[in-house]
PDB file of C-alpha atoms in Angstrom:
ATOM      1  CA  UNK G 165      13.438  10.492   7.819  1.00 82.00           C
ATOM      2  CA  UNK G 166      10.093  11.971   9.201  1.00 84.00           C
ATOM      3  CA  UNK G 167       8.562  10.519  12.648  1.00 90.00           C
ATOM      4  CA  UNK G 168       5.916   7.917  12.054  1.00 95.00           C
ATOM      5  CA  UNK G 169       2.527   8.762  13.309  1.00 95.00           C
ATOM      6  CA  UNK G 170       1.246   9.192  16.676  1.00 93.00           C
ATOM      7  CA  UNK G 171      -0.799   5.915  16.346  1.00 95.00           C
ATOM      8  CA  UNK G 172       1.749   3.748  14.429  1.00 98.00           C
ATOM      9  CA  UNK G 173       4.549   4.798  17.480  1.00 96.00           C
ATOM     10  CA  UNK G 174       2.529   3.082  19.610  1.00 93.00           C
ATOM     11  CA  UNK G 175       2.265  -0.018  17.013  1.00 96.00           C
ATOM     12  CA  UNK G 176       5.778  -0.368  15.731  1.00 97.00           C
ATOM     13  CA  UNK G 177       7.675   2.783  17.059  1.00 93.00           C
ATOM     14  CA  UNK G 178      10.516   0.320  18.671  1.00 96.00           C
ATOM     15  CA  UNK G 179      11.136  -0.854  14.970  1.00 97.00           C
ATOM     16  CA  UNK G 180      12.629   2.605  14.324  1.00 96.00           C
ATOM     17  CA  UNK G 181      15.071   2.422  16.951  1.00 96.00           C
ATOM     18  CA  UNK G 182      16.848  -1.312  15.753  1.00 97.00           C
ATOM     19  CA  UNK G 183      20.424  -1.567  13.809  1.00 98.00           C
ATOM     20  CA  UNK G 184      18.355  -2.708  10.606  1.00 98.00           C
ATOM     21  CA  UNK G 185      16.552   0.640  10.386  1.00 98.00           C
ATOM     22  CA  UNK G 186      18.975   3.069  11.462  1.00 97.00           C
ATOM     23  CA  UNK G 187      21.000   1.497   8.239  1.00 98.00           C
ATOM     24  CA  UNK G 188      18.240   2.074   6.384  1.00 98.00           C
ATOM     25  CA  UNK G 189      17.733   5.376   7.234  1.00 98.00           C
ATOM     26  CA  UNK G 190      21.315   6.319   6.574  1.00 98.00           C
ATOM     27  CA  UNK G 191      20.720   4.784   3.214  1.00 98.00           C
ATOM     28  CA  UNK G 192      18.163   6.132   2.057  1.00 98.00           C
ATOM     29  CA  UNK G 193      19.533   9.849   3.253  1.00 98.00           C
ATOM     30  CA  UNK G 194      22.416   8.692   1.196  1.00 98.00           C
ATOM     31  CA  UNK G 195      20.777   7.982  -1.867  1.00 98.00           C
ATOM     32  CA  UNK G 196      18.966  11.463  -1.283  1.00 98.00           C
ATOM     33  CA  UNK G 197      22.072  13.174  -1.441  1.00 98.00           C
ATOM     34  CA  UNK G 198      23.280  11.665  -4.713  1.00 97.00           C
ATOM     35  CA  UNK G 199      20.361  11.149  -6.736  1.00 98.00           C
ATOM     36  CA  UNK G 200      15.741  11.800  -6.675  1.00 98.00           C
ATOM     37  CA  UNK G 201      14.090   9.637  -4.237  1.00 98.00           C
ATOM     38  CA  UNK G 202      10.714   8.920  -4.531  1.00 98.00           C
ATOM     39  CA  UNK G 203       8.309   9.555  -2.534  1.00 98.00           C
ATOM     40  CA  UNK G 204       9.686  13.346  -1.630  1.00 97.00           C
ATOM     41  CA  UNK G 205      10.592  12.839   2.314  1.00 97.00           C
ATOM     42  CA  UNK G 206       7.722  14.370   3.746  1.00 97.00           C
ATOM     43  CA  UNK G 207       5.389  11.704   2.091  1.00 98.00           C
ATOM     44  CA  UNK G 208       7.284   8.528   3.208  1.00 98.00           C
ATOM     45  CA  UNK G 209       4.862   7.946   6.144  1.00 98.00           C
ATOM     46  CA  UNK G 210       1.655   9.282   4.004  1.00 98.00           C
ATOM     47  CA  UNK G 211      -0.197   5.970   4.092  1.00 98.00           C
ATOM     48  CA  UNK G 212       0.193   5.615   7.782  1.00 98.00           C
ATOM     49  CA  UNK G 213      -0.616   9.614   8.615  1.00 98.00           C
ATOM     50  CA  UNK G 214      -4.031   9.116   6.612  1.00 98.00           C
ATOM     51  CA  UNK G 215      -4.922   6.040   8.764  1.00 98.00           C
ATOM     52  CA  UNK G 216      -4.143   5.325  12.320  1.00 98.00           C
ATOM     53  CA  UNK G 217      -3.355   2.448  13.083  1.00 98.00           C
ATOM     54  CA  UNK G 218      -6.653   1.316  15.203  1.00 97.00           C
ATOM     55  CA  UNK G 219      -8.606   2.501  12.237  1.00 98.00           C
ATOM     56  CA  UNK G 220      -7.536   0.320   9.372  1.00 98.00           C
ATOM     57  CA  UNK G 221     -10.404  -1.872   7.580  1.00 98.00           C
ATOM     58  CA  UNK G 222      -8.554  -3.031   5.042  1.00 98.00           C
ATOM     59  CA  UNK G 223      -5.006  -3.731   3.795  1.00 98.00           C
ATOM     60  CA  UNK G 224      -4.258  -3.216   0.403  1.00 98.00           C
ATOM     61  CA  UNK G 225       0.013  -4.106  -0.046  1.00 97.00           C
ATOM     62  CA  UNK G 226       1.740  -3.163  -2.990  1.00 95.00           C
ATOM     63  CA  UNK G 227       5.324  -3.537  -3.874  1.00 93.00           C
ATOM     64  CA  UNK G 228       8.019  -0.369  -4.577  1.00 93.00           C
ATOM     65  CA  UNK G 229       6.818   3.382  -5.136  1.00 97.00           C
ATOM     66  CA  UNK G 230       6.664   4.131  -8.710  1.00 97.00           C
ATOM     67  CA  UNK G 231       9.799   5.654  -9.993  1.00 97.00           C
ATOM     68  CA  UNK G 232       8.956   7.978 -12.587  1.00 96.00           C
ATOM     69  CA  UNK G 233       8.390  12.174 -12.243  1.00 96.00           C
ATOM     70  CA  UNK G 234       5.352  12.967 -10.495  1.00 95.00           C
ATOM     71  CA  UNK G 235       4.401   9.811  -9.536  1.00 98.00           C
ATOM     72  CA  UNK G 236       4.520   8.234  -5.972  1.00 98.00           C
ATOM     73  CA  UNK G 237       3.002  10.267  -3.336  1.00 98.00           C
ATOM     74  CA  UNK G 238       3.193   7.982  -0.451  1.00 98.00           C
ATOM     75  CA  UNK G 239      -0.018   5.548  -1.477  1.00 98.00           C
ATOM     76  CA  UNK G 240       0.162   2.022  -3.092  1.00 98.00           C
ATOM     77  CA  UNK G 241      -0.624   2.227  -6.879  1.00 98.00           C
ATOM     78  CA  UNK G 242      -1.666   6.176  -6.178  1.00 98.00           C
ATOM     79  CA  UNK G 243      -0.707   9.006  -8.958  1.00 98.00           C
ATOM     80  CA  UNK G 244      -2.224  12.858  -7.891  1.00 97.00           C
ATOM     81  CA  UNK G 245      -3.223  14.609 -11.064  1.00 96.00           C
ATOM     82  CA  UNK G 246      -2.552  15.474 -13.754  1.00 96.00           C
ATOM     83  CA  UNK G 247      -0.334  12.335 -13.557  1.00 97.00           C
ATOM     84  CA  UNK G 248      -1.914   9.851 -16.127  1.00 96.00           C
ATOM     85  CA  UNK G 249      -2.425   6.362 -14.140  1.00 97.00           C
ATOM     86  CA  UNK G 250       0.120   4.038 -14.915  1.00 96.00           C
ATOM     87  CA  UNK G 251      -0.989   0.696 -16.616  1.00 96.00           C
ATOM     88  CA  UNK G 252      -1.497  -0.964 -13.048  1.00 96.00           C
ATOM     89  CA  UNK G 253      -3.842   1.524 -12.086  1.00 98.00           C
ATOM     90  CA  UNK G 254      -5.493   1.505 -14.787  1.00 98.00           C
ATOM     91  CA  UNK G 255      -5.762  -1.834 -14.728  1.00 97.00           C
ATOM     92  CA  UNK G 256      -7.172  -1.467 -11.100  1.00 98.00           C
ATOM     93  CA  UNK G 257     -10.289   0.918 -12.711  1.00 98.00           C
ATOM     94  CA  UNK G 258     -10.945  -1.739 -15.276  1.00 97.00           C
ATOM     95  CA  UNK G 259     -11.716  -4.222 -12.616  1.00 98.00           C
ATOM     96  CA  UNK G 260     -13.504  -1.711 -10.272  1.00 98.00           C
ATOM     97  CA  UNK G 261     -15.671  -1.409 -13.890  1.00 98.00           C
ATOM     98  CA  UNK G 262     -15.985  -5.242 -14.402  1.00 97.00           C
ATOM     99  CA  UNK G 263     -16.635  -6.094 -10.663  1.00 98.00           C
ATOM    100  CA  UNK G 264     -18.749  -3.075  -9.176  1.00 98.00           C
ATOM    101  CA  UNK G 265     -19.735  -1.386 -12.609  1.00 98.00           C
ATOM    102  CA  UNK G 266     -18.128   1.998 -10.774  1.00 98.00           C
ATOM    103  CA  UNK G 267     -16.539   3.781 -13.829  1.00 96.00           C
ATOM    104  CA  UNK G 268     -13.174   4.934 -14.201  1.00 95.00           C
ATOM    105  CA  UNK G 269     -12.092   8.183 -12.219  1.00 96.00           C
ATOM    106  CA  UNK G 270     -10.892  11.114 -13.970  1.00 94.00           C
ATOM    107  CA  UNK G 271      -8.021  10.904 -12.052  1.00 97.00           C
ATOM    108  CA  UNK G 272      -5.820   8.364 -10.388  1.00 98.00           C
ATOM    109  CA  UNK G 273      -5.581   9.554  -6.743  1.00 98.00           C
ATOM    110  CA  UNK G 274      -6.876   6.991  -4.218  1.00 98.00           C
ATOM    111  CA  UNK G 275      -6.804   9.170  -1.068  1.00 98.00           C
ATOM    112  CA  UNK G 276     -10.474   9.158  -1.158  1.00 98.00           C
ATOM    113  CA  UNK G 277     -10.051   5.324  -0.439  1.00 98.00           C
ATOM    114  CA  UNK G 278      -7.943   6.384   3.049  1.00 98.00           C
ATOM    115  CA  UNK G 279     -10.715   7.698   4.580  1.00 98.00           C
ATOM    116  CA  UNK G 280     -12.622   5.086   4.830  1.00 98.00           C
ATOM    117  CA  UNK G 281     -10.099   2.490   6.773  1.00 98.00           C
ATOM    118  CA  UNK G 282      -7.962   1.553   3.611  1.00 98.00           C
ATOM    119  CA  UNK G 283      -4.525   1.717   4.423  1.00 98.00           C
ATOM    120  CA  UNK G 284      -2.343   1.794   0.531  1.00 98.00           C
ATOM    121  CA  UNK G 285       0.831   0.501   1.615  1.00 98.00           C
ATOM    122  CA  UNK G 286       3.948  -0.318  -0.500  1.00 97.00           C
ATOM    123  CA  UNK G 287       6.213  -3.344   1.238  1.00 96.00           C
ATOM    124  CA  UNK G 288       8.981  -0.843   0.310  1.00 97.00           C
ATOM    125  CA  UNK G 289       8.412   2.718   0.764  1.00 98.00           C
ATOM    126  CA  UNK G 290      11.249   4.347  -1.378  1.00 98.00           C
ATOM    127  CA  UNK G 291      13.273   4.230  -4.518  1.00 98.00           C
ATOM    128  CA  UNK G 292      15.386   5.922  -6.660  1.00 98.00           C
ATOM    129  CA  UNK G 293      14.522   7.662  -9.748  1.00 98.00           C
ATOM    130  CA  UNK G 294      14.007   5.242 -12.881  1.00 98.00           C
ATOM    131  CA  UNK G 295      15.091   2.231 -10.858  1.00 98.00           C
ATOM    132  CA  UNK G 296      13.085   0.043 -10.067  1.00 96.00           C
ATOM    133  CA  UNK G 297      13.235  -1.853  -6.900  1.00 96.00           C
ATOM    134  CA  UNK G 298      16.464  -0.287  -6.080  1.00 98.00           C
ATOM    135  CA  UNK G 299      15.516   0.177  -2.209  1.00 98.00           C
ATOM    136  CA  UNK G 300      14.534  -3.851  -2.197  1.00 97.00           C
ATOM    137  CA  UNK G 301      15.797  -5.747   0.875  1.00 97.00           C
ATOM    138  CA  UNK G 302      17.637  -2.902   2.567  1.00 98.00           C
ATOM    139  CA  UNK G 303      15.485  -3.153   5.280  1.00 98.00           C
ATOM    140  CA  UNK G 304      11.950  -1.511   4.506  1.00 98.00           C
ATOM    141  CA  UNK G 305      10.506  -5.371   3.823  1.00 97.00           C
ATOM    142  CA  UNK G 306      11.107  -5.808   7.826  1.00 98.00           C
ATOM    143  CA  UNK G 307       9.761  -2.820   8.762  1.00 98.00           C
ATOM    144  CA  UNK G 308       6.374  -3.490   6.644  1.00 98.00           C
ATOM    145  CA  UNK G 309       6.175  -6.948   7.922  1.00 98.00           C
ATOM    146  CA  UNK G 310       6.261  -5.118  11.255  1.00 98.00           C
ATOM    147  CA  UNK G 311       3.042  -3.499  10.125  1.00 98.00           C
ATOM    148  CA  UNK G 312       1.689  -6.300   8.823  1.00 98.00           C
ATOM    149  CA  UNK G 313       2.093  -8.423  12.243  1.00 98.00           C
ATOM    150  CA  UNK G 314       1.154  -5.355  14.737  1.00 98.00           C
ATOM    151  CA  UNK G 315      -1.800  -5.079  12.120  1.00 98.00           C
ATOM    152  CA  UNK G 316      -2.492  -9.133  12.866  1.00 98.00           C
ATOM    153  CA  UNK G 317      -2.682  -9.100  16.094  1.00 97.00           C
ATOM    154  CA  UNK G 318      -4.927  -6.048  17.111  1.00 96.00           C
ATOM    155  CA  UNK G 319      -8.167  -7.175  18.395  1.00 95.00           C
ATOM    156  CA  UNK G 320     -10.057  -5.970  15.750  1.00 96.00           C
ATOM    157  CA  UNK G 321     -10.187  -8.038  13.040  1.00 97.00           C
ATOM    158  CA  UNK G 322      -9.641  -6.638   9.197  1.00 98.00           C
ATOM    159  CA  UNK G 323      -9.049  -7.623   5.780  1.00 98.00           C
ATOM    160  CA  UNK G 324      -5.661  -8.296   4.040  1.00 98.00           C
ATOM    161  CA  UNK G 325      -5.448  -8.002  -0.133  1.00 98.00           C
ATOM    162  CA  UNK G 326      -2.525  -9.383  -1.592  1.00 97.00           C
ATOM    163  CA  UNK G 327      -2.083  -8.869  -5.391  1.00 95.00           C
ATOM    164  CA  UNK G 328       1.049 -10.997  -7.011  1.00 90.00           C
ATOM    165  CA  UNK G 329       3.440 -13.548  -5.988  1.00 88.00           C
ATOM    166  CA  UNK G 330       5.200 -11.412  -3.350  1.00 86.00           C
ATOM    167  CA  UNK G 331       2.137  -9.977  -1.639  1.00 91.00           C
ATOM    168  CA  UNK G 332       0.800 -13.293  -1.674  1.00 92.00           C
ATOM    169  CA  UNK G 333       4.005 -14.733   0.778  1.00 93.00           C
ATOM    170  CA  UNK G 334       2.437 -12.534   3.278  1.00 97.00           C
ATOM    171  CA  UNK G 335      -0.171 -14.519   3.986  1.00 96.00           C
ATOM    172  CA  UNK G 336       1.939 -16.620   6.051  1.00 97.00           C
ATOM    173  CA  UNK G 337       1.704 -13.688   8.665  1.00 98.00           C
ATOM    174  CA  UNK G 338      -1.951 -13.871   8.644  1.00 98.00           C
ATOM    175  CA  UNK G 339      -4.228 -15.578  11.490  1.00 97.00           C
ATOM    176  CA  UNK G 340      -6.810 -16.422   8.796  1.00 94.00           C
ATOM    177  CA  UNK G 341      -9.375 -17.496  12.156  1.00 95.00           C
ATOM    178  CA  UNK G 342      -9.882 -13.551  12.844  1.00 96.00           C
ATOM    179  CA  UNK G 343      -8.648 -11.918   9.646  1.00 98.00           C
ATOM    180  CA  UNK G 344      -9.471 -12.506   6.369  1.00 98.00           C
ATOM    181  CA  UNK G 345      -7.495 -12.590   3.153  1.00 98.00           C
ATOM    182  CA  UNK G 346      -8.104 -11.484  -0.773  1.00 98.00           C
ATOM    183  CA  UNK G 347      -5.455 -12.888  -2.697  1.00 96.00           C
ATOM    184  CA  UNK G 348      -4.728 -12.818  -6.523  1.00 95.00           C
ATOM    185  CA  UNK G 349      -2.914 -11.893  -9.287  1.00 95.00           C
ATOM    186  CA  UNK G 350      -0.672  -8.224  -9.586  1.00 95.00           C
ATOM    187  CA  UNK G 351      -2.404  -5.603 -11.892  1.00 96.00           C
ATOM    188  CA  UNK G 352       0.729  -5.173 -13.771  1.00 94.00           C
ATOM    189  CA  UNK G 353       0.656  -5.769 -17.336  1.00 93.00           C
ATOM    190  CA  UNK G 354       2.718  -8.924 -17.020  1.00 88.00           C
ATOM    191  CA  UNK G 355       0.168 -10.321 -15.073  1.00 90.00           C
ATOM    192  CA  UNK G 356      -3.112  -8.662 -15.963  1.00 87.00           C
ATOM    193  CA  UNK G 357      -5.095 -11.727 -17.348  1.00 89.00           C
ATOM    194  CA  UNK G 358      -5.344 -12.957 -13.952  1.00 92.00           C
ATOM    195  CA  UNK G 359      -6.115  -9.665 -12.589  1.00 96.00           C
ATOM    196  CA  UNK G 360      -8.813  -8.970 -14.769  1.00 96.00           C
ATOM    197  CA  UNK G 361     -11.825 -10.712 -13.171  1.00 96.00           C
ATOM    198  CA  UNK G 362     -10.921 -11.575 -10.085  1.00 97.00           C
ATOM    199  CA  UNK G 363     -13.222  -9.380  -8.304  1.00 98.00           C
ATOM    200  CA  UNK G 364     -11.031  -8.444  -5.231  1.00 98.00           C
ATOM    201  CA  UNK G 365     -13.533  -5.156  -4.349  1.00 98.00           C
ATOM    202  CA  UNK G 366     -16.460  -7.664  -4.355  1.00 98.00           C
ATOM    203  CA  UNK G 367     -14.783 -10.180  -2.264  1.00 98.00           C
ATOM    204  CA  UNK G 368     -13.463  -7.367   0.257  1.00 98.00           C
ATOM    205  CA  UNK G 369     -16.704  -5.980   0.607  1.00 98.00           C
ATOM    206  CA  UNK G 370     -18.290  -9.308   1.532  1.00 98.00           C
ATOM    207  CA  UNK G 371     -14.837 -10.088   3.670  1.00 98.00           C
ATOM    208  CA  UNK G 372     -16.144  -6.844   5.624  1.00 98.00           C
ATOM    209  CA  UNK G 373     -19.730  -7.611   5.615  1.00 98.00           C
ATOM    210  CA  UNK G 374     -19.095 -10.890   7.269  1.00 97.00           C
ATOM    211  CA  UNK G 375     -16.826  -8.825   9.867  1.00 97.00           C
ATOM    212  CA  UNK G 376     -20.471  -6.762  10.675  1.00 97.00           C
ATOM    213  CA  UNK G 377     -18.442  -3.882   9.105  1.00 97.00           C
ATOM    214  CA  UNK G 378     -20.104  -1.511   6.607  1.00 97.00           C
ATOM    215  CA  UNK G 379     -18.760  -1.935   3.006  1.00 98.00           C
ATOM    216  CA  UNK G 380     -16.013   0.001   1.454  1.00 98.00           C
ATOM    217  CA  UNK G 381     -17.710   2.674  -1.436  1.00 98.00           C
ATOM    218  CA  UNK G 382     -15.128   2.128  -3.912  1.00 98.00           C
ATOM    219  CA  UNK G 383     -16.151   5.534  -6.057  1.00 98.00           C
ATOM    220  CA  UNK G 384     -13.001   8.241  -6.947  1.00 96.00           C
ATOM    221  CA  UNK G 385     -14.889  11.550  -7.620  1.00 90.00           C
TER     222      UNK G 385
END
Protein backbone atom coordinates (compact mmCIF):
# COMPACT_ATOMS: atom_id res chain seq x y z
CA UNK A 1 0.00 0.00 0.00
CA UNK A 2 1.14 3.58 -1.10
CA UNK A 3 2.52 6.16 1.69
CA UNK A 4 -0.14 8.53 2.88
CA UNK A 5 0.51 12.13 2.21
CA UNK A 6 3.02 14.40 3.49
CA UNK A 7 0.31 16.31 5.50
CA UNK A 8 -1.84 13.33 6.68
CA UNK A 9 1.79 11.63 8.15
CA UNK A 10 1.89 14.26 10.30
CA UNK A 11 -2.01 13.75 11.25
CA UNK A 12 -2.35 10.02 11.54
CA UNK A 13 1.01 8.58 10.17
CA UNK A 14 1.44 6.45 13.64
CA UNK A 15 -1.93 4.71 12.62
CA UNK A 16 0.02 3.01 9.80
CA UNK A 17 2.50 1.54 11.94
CA UNK A 18 -0.23 -0.44 14.62
CA UNK A 19 -1.00 -4.44 14.47
CA UNK A 20 -4.63 -3.47 13.14
CA UNK A 21 -3.22 -1.91 9.97
CA UNK A 22 -0.35 -3.92 9.14
CA UNK A 23 -3.26 -6.83 9.00
CA UNK A 24 -5.00 -4.82 6.91
CA UNK A 25 -2.49 -4.14 4.65
CA UNK A 26 -1.56 -7.77 4.27
CA UNK A 27 -5.18 -8.24 3.48
CA UNK A 28 -5.87 -6.21 1.22
CA UNK A 29 -2.39 -7.21 -0.79
CA UNK A 30 -3.96 -10.58 -0.43
CA UNK A 31 -7.12 -9.98 -1.93
CA UNK A 32 -5.02 -8.16 -4.76
CA UNK A 33 -3.36 -11.19 -5.57
CA UNK A 34 -6.47 -13.34 -5.96
CA UNK A 35 -9.02 -11.21 -7.30
CA UNK A 36 -9.70 -6.82 -8.75
CA UNK A 37 -9.54 -4.43 -5.99
CA UNK A 38 -11.01 -1.31 -6.28
CA UNK A 39 -9.69 1.59 -6.17
CA UNK A 40 -6.39 0.49 -8.40
CA UNK A 41 -3.47 0.89 -5.58
CA UNK A 42 -2.15 4.03 -6.59
CA UNK A 43 -5.58 5.78 -5.88
CA UNK A 44 -6.18 4.41 -2.32
CA UNK A 45 -4.88 7.65 -0.70
CA UNK A 46 -6.48 9.98 -3.64
CA UNK A 47 -8.85 11.84 -1.34
CA UNK A 48 -6.16 12.65 1.11
CA UNK A 49 -3.31 13.59 -1.78
CA UNK A 50 -5.96 16.20 -3.23
CA UNK A 51 -6.39 17.80 0.26
CA UNK A 52 -3.92 18.21 3.00
CA UNK A 53 -4.88 17.77 5.89
CA UNK A 54 -4.74 21.60 7.31
CA UNK A 55 -6.76 22.48 4.28
CA UNK A 56 -9.99 20.60 4.63
CA UNK A 57 -13.37 22.80 4.77
CA UNK A 58 -15.55 20.27 4.65
CA UNK A 59 -16.07 16.52 5.24
CA UNK A 60 -18.16 14.72 3.07
CA UNK A 61 -18.01 10.55 4.42
CA UNK A 62 -19.27 7.96 2.36
CA UNK A 63 -19.30 4.29 2.91
CA UNK A 64 -17.28 1.44 0.55
CA UNK A 65 -15.74 2.32 -3.01
CA UNK A 66 -18.05 1.31 -5.66
CA UNK A 67 -17.35 -2.11 -6.95
CA UNK A 68 -18.14 -2.19 -10.45
CA UNK A 69 -15.49 -1.64 -13.72
CA UNK A 70 -14.41 1.78 -14.00
CA UNK A 71 -15.81 3.06 -11.14
CA UNK A 72 -14.01 4.12 -7.84
CA UNK A 73 -11.15 6.35 -8.29
CA UNK A 74 -10.28 7.14 -4.80
CA UNK A 75 -13.30 9.91 -4.11
CA UNK A 76 -16.61 9.30 -2.16
CA UNK A 77 -19.56 8.84 -4.63
CA UNK A 78 -16.90 9.96 -7.60
CA UNK A 79 -17.09 8.10 -11.23
CA UNK A 80 -14.32 9.79 -14.02
CA UNK A 81 -15.93 9.69 -17.42
CA UNK A 82 -17.29 8.18 -19.49
CA UNK A 83 -18.50 6.21 -16.41
CA UNK A 84 -22.33 6.95 -16.21
CA UNK A 85 -23.04 8.14 -12.41
CA UNK A 86 -24.41 5.54 -10.46
CA UNK A 87 -27.98 6.12 -8.98
CA UNK A 88 -26.39 7.78 -5.74
CA UNK A 89 -24.72 10.25 -7.68
CA UNK A 90 -27.19 10.95 -9.53
CA UNK A 91 -29.22 11.31 -6.89
CA UNK A 92 -26.57 13.79 -5.43
CA UNK A 93 -27.12 16.17 -8.89
CA UNK A 94 -30.83 16.04 -8.35
CA UNK A 95 -30.48 17.67 -5.03
CA UNK A 96 -27.62 20.06 -6.09
CA UNK A 97 -30.71 20.95 -8.82
CA UNK A 98 -33.49 21.18 -6.11
CA UNK A 99 -31.31 23.00 -3.46
CA UNK A 100 -28.87 25.41 -5.47
CA UNK A 101 -30.71 25.21 -8.96
CA UNK A 102 -26.89 24.20 -10.30
CA UNK A 103 -27.76 21.68 -13.11
CA UNK A 104 -26.53 18.34 -13.54
CA UNK A 105 -22.81 17.87 -14.79
CA UNK A 106 -22.09 16.11 -17.87
CA UNK A 107 -20.07 14.01 -16.02
CA UNK A 108 -19.79 12.51 -12.59
CA UNK A 109 -16.24 13.41 -11.44
CA UNK A 110 -16.17 15.50 -8.24
CA UNK A 111 -12.45 16.39 -8.18
CA UNK A 112 -13.41 19.84 -8.99
CA UNK A 113 -15.06 19.75 -5.43
CA UNK A 114 -11.26 18.84 -3.87
CA UNK A 115 -9.97 21.92 -4.63
CA UNK A 116 -11.82 23.87 -2.80
CA UNK A 117 -11.29 22.16 0.89
CA UNK A 118 -13.74 19.15 0.30
CA UNK A 119 -12.20 16.14 1.34
CA UNK A 120 -14.59 12.84 -0.46
CA UNK A 121 -13.78 10.20 1.85
CA UNK A 122 -15.13 6.59 1.96
CA UNK A 123 -15.08 5.07 5.83
CA UNK A 124 -13.61 2.09 3.88
CA UNK A 125 -11.26 2.70 1.18
CA UNK A 126 -11.23 -0.71 -0.74
CA UNK A 127 -13.20 -3.63 -2.00
CA UNK A 128 -13.31 -6.35 -4.12
CA UNK A 129 -14.82 -6.55 -7.43
CA UNK A 130 -18.79 -7.00 -7.37
CA UNK A 131 -18.80 -7.32 -3.60
CA UNK A 132 -19.99 -5.12 -1.82
CA UNK A 133 -18.68 -4.21 1.51
CA UNK A 134 -16.34 -7.04 1.39
CA UNK A 135 -13.34 -4.93 3.01
CA UNK A 136 -15.99 -3.90 6.03
CA UNK A 137 -14.49 -4.08 9.54
CA UNK A 138 -11.04 -5.35 8.61
CA UNK A 139 -9.65 -2.44 9.89
CA UNK A 140 -10.10 0.63 7.41
CA UNK A 141 -13.29 1.87 9.80
CA UNK A 142 -10.36 2.58 12.54
CA UNK A 143 -8.17 4.09 10.40
CA UNK A 144 -11.01 6.64 9.03
CA UNK A 145 -12.16 7.31 12.47
CA UNK A 146 -8.50 8.25 12.91
CA UNK A 147 -9.16 10.90 10.31
CA UNK A 148 -12.17 11.84 11.53
CA UNK A 149 -10.74 12.59 15.24
CA UNK A 150 -7.22 14.20 14.00
CA UNK A 151 -9.76 16.16 11.69
CA UNK A 152 -11.80 17.15 15.20
CA UNK A 153 -9.37 18.36 16.96
CA UNK A 154 -7.30 20.74 14.62
CA UNK A 155 -7.78 24.24 15.57
CA UNK A 156 -9.53 25.16 12.72
CA UNK A 157 -12.87 24.47 12.82
CA UNK A 158 -14.82 22.70 9.65
CA UNK A 159 -17.87 21.07 8.63
CA UNK A 160 -18.78 17.33 8.89
CA UNK A 161 -21.74 15.79 6.34
CA UNK A 162 -22.97 12.59 7.23
CA UNK A 163 -25.45 10.95 4.77
CA UNK A 164 -27.21 7.51 6.21
CA UNK A 165 -27.39 5.63 9.32
CA UNK A 166 -23.67 4.75 9.47
CA UNK A 167 -22.24 8.17 8.65
CA UNK A 168 -24.58 9.50 11.00
CA UNK A 169 -22.81 7.27 14.20
CA UNK A 170 -19.96 9.50 13.53
CA UNK A 171 -21.24 12.25 14.97
CA UNK A 172 -20.42 10.95 18.26
CA UNK A 173 -16.73 11.94 17.34
CA UNK A 174 -17.73 15.40 16.71
CA UNK A 175 -17.14 18.50 19.21
CA UNK A 176 -20.33 20.11 17.82
CA UNK A 177 -19.03 23.64 20.04
CA UNK A 178 -16.26 24.25 17.18
CA UNK A 179 -17.41 22.02 14.32
CA UNK A 180 -20.46 21.77 12.77
CA UNK A 181 -22.48 18.88 11.43
CA UNK A 182 -24.96 18.18 8.21
CA UNK A 183 -26.63 15.09 8.80
CA UNK A 184 -29.32 13.18 6.73
CA UNK A 185 -30.44 10.56 4.81
CA UNK A 186 -27.92 8.26 2.18
CA UNK A 187 -28.51 9.11 -1.58
CA UNK A 188 -28.93 5.53 -2.33
CA UNK A 189 -32.02 4.48 -3.88
CA UNK A 190 -33.18 2.70 -0.75
CA UNK A 191 -33.15 5.77 0.93
CA UNK A 192 -33.63 8.56 -1.58
CA UNK A 193 -37.00 10.06 -0.33
CA UNK A 194 -35.21 11.41 2.52
CA UNK A 195 -32.38 12.50 0.50
CA UNK A 196 -34.28 14.35 -1.85
CA UNK A 197 -34.83 17.75 -0.18
CA UNK A 198 -32.78 17.89 2.44
CA UNK A 199 -30.66 20.59 1.21
CA UNK A 200 -27.23 19.47 2.65
CA UNK A 201 -25.19 22.05 0.00
CA UNK A 202 -27.40 24.88 1.39
CA UNK A 203 -26.92 24.01 4.93
CA UNK A 204 -22.99 23.50 4.38
CA UNK A 205 -22.67 26.65 2.80
CA UNK A 206 -24.35 28.52 5.65
CA UNK A 207 -22.36 25.95 8.20
CA UNK A 208 -19.23 27.73 6.44
CA UNK A 209 -20.57 31.15 6.30
CA UNK A 210 -21.13 31.14 9.98
CA UNK A 211 -17.36 29.77 10.27
CA UNK A 212 -16.38 33.44 8.32
CA UNK A 213 -15.35 30.95 5.56
CA UNK A 214 -16.23 31.68 1.91
CA UNK A 215 -18.91 29.27 0.49
CA UNK A 216 -18.26 26.13 -1.36
CA UNK A 217 -19.27 26.76 -5.48
CA UNK A 218 -20.86 23.53 -5.90
CA UNK A 219 -20.69 23.74 -10.04
CA UNK A 220 -18.98 20.41 -12.05
CA UNK A 221 -17.96 21.91 -15.47
Amino acid sequence: MRQLPNSWQAAVGTETSKPYFVELASFVRSRRASTTVYPPEDEVFRALELVPFDRVRVLLLGQDPYHGPGQAHGLCFSVRPPTKPPPSLRNIFKELYSDLGIAPPPHGDLTAWTTQGVLLLNTVLTVDHGRPASHARMGWEVFTDAIICALNARSAPLVFCFWGNEAKKKTSLIDMKRNAVVVGAHPSPLSRKGFLGSKPFSAINKALEAMGQSQVDWVIK
